Amino acid sequence: MAGKPTLSLRERNRARTYAEIADAALDLFERQGYDATTVDQIATAAAVSPATFFRYFATKEDVLFADEEPSAKTLTELVAARTDRRTTSVAALAEPVIAYAEATIGTDSPHSLRLMKLVMTTPTLAPRSLRMRLRWESDVAGQLAAEDGLDAPELVHTVVAAIGVSCLTSGLRHWPRTSSPDALAELVRDAFKHATA
């Protein structure tokens, strides 16, 4: 039975530097505000040069949204693997979207909660948050359409995906108010109950 592939020293160093930059940025964003924090300050706090920062992140915003691509992929894969594929319905999306919420908190839920609190309380990050939400909706709608043998989503796919993703984002929006790292999945479950009542 094959185990996880062993990372090379270079890969481990890159992962460590990435984490150090991300942690330094989050600490500074929380202490002095996202808008008041510069890339130079993040680089200094992480003990790297600004050039090194830009090798890992294109902008300081990208530190907070680094998982945009993999998160959309994970959500779509969970939707594709859901138990109830007989109907295109909001109720059928509850299982995969709740599973995504559980995966989001993962093993580092306090870090995820801190990040979400920052994203949800910083107005200048709203456009990027909206872009991420629209990406989720588009990808889920595309998956639902593909299951029906279509090249593009019809209205039903778009509406169901939008409501399912709204349940997720509603849970994310309320999660920081709970101060509980483990509350996200329950919030998303409750959102689905309201949406399907």
Tab-separated table of C-alpha atoms in Angstrom:
chain	number	residue	atom	x	y	z
A	1	MET	CA	0.000	0.000	0.000
A	2	ALA	CA	1.525	3.289	-1.089
A	3	GLY	CA	1.793	6.090	1.440
A	4	LYS	CA	1.914	9.813	0.911
A	5	PRO	CA	4.732	10.914	-1.391
A	6	THR	CA	7.723	12.238	0.513
A	7	LEU	CA	8.429	15.908	-0.093
A	8	SER	CA	11.902	16.934	-1.105
A	9	LEU	CA	13.870	19.345	1.088
A	10	ARG	CA	13.197	22.108	-1.424
A	11	GLU	CA	9.437	21.416	-1.359
A	12	ARG	CA	9.427	21.385	2.445
A	13	ASN	CA	11.299	24.695	2.528
A	14	ARG	CA	8.864	26.223	0.051
A	15	ALA	CA	5.881	25.012	2.093
A	16	ARG	CA	7.429	26.408	5.283
A	17	THR	CA	8.129	29.813	3.674
A	18	TYR	CA	4.611	29.921	2.242
A	19	ALA	CA	3.112	29.203	5.683
A	20	GLU	CA	5.359	31.764	7.387
A	21	ILE	CA	4.318	34.485	4.947
A	22	ALA	CA	0.630	33.580	5.271
A	23	ASP	CA	0.807	33.520	9.090
A	24	ALA	CA	2.683	36.821	9.265
A	25	ALA	CA	0.156	38.446	6.937
A	26	LEU	CA	-2.843	37.218	8.919
A	27	ASP	CA	-1.302	38.407	12.198
A	28	LEU	CA	-0.658	41.866	10.752
A	29	PHE	CA	-4.085	42.085	9.111
A	30	GLU	CA	-5.706	41.321	12.460
A	31	ARG	CA	-3.528	43.721	14.447
A	32	GLN	CA	-3.483	46.765	12.206
A	33	GLY	CA	-6.151	46.101	9.590
A	34	TYR	CA	-5.941	44.701	6.092
A	35	ASP	CA	-5.914	48.084	4.353
A	36	ALA	CA	-3.156	49.518	6.577
A	37	THR	CA	-0.843	46.531	6.053
A	38	THR	CA	1.745	46.652	3.274
A	39	VAL	CA	3.583	43.878	1.470
A	40	ASP	CA	6.864	45.260	2.839
A	41	GLN	CA	5.541	44.894	6.394
A	42	ILE	CA	4.430	41.324	5.714
A	43	ALA	CA	7.810	40.451	4.204
A	44	THR	CA	9.642	41.941	7.194
A	45	ALA	CA	7.434	40.072	9.681
A	46	ALA	CA	8.022	36.810	7.787
A	47	ALA	CA	11.787	37.501	7.554
A	48	VAL	CA	11.768	37.377	3.750
A	49	SER	CA	12.322	39.955	1.042
A	50	PRO	CA	9.422	41.587	-0.838
A	51	ALA	CA	10.678	39.756	-3.933
A	52	THR	CA	10.268	36.446	-2.094
A	53	PHE	CA	6.727	37.457	-1.077
A	54	PHE	CA	5.854	37.999	-4.746
A	55	ARG	CA	7.225	34.577	-5.671
A	56	TYR	CA	4.451	33.088	-3.522
A	57	PHE	CA	1.613	35.630	-3.817
A	58	ALA	CA	0.775	38.097	-6.586
A	59	THR	CA	-0.883	40.518	-4.124
A	60	LYS	CA	-1.544	40.729	-0.400
A	61	GLU	CA	-5.179	39.870	-1.196
A	62	ASP	CA	-4.022	36.541	-2.604
A	63	VAL	CA	-2.744	35.548	0.841
A	64	LEU	CA	-6.384	35.367	1.987
A	65	PHE	CA	-7.732	33.765	-1.191
A	66	ALA	CA	-4.896	31.382	-2.016
A	67	ASP	CA	-7.262	28.414	-2.084
A	68	GLU	CA	-9.707	29.921	-4.592
A	69	GLU	CA	-8.912	27.405	-7.344
A	70	PRO	CA	-8.651	24.236	-5.197
A	71	SER	CA	-11.741	25.167	-3.172
A	72	ALA	CA	-13.900	25.411	-6.302
A	73	LYS	CA	-12.497	22.090	-7.504
A	74	THR	CA	-13.157	20.373	-4.160
A	75	LEU	CA	-16.720	21.686	-3.951
A	76	THR	CA	-17.495	20.540	-7.502
A	77	GLU	CA	-15.976	17.107	-6.869
A	78	LEU	CA	-18.103	16.671	-3.735
A	79	VAL	CA	-21.221	17.648	-5.697
A	80	ALA	CA	-20.300	15.119	-8.405
A	81	ALA	CA	-19.822	12.381	-5.792
A	82	ARG	CA	-23.026	13.061	-3.833
A	83	THR	CA	-25.353	10.205	-2.923
A	84	ASP	CA	-28.539	11.712	-4.394
A	85	ARG	CA	-27.931	12.316	-8.103
A	86	ARG	CA	-31.484	11.488	-9.197
A	87	THR	CA	-32.777	15.058	-9.097
A	88	THR	CA	-31.442	18.538	-9.577
A	89	SER	CA	-32.596	19.994	-6.277
A	90	VAL	CA	-31.380	22.190	-3.447
A	91	ALA	CA	-31.989	19.353	-0.961
A	92	ALA	CA	-29.669	17.066	-2.963
A	93	LEU	CA	-26.852	19.619	-2.605
A	94	ALA	CA	-27.038	19.668	1.200
A	95	GLU	CA	-24.859	16.568	1.650
A	96	PRO	CA	-21.911	17.707	-0.532
A	97	VAL	CA	-22.013	21.336	0.584
A	98	ILE	CA	-22.061	20.363	4.273
A	99	ALA	CA	-19.177	17.966	3.547
A	100	TYR	CA	-17.323	20.887	1.959
A	101	ALA	CA	-17.946	22.988	5.086
A	102	GLU	CA	-16.516	20.175	7.218
A	103	ALA	CA	-13.478	19.927	4.935
A	104	THR	CA	-13.017	23.712	5.091
A	105	ILE	CA	-12.478	23.708	8.824
A	106	GLY	CA	-10.278	20.613	8.533
A	107	THR	CA	-7.488	20.257	11.039
A	108	ASP	CA	-6.794	23.980	11.341
A	109	SER	CA	-10.237	25.347	12.107
A	110	PRO	CA	-9.022	28.171	14.417
A	111	HIS	CA	-6.874	29.513	11.546
A	112	SER	CA	-9.785	29.181	9.100
A	113	LEU	CA	-12.104	30.988	11.506
A	114	ARG	CA	-9.617	33.860	11.928
A	115	LEU	CA	-9.255	34.165	8.164
A	116	MET	CA	-13.019	34.112	7.585
A	117	LYS	CA	-13.607	36.708	10.272
A	118	LEU	CA	-11.118	39.004	8.569
A	119	VAL	CA	-12.582	38.453	5.097
A	120	MET	CA	-16.164	38.999	6.286
A	121	THR	CA	-15.372	42.223	8.168
A	122	THR	CA	-13.141	43.946	5.586
A	123	PRO	CA	-15.231	45.875	3.023
A	124	THR	CA	-12.397	46.125	0.499
A	125	LEU	CA	-12.325	42.310	0.275
A	126	ALA	CA	-16.013	42.054	-0.673
A	127	PRO	CA	-15.407	42.079	-4.465
A	128	ARG	CA	-12.949	39.175	-4.216
A	129	SER	CA	-15.357	37.267	-1.949
A	130	LEU	CA	-18.137	37.800	-4.480
A	131	ARG	CA	-15.900	36.606	-7.302
A	132	MET	CA	-15.163	33.423	-5.373
A	133	ARG	CA	-18.853	32.846	-4.680
A	134	LEU	CA	-19.745	33.341	-8.350
A	135	ARG	CA	-17.009	30.859	-9.291
A	136	TRP	CA	-18.524	28.275	-6.940
A	137	GLU	CA	-22.008	28.878	-8.377
A	138	SER	CA	-20.780	28.625	-11.964
A	139	ASP	CA	-18.802	25.439	-11.371
A	140	VAL	CA	-21.602	23.709	-9.460
A	141	ALA	CA	-24.168	24.724	-12.105
A	142	GLY	CA	-21.826	23.379	-14.783
A	143	GLN	CA	-21.527	20.069	-12.940
A	144	LEU	CA	-25.312	19.757	-12.602
A	145	ALA	CA	-25.758	20.529	-16.296
A	146	ALA	CA	-23.120	17.963	-17.277
A	147	GLU	CA	-24.970	15.316	-15.271
A	148	ASP	CA	-28.032	16.082	-17.398
A	149	GLY	CA	-25.949	15.675	-20.559
A	150	LEU	CA	-25.855	19.392	-21.344
A	151	ASP	CA	-22.942	21.575	-22.424
A	152	ALA	CA	-24.226	24.634	-20.562
A	153	PRO	CA	-26.400	25.141	-17.475
A	154	GLU	CA	-30.091	25.821	-17.868
A	155	LEU	CA	-32.011	28.054	-15.467
A	156	VAL	CA	-32.776	25.193	-13.062
A	157	HIS	CA	-29.069	24.346	-12.704
A	158	THR	CA	-28.144	27.981	-12.112
A	159	VAL	CA	-30.881	28.518	-9.525
A	160	VAL	CA	-30.168	25.300	-7.603
A	161	ALA	CA	-26.413	26.006	-7.593
A	162	ALA	CA	-26.965	29.599	-6.457
A	163	ILE	CA	-29.185	28.529	-3.547
A	164	GLY	CA	-26.810	25.733	-2.519
A	165	VAL	CA	-23.833	28.072	-2.566
A	166	SER	CA	-25.881	30.707	-0.711
A	167	CYS	CA	-26.384	28.196	2.104
A	168	LEU	CA	-22.614	27.789	2.262
A	169	THR	CA	-21.823	31.503	2.149
A	170	SER	CA	-24.550	32.272	4.699
A	171	GLY	CA	-22.913	29.802	7.065
A	172	LEU	CA	-19.509	31.356	6.374
A	173	ARG	CA	-20.889	34.829	7.036
A	174	HIS	CA	-22.335	33.843	10.410
A	175	TRP	CA	-19.468	31.570	11.448
A	176	PRO	CA	-17.200	34.348	12.842
A	177	ARG	CA	-20.041	35.471	15.123
A	178	THR	CA	-20.016	32.106	16.891
A	179	SER	CA	-16.323	32.162	17.889
A	180	SER	CA	-16.561	28.368	17.543
A	181	PRO	CA	-14.149	26.742	15.083
A	182	ASP	CA	-16.444	23.724	14.771
A	183	ALA	CA	-19.746	25.540	14.150
A	184	LEU	CA	-19.507	26.003	10.369
A	185	ALA	CA	-20.995	22.678	9.255
A	186	GLU	CA	-23.941	23.086	11.639
A	187	LEU	CA	-24.606	26.612	10.350
A	188	VAL	CA	-24.597	25.361	6.752
A	189	ARG	CA	-26.921	22.481	7.727
A	190	ASP	CA	-29.331	24.987	9.315
A	191	ALA	CA	-29.142	27.193	6.213
A	192	PHE	CA	-30.255	24.252	4.062
A	193	LYS	CA	-33.138	23.599	6.446
A	194	HIS	CA	-34.315	27.180	5.993
A	195	ALA	CA	-33.827	27.038	2.218
A	196	THR	CA	-35.792	23.818	1.820
A	197	ALA	CA	-38.521	24.414	4.436
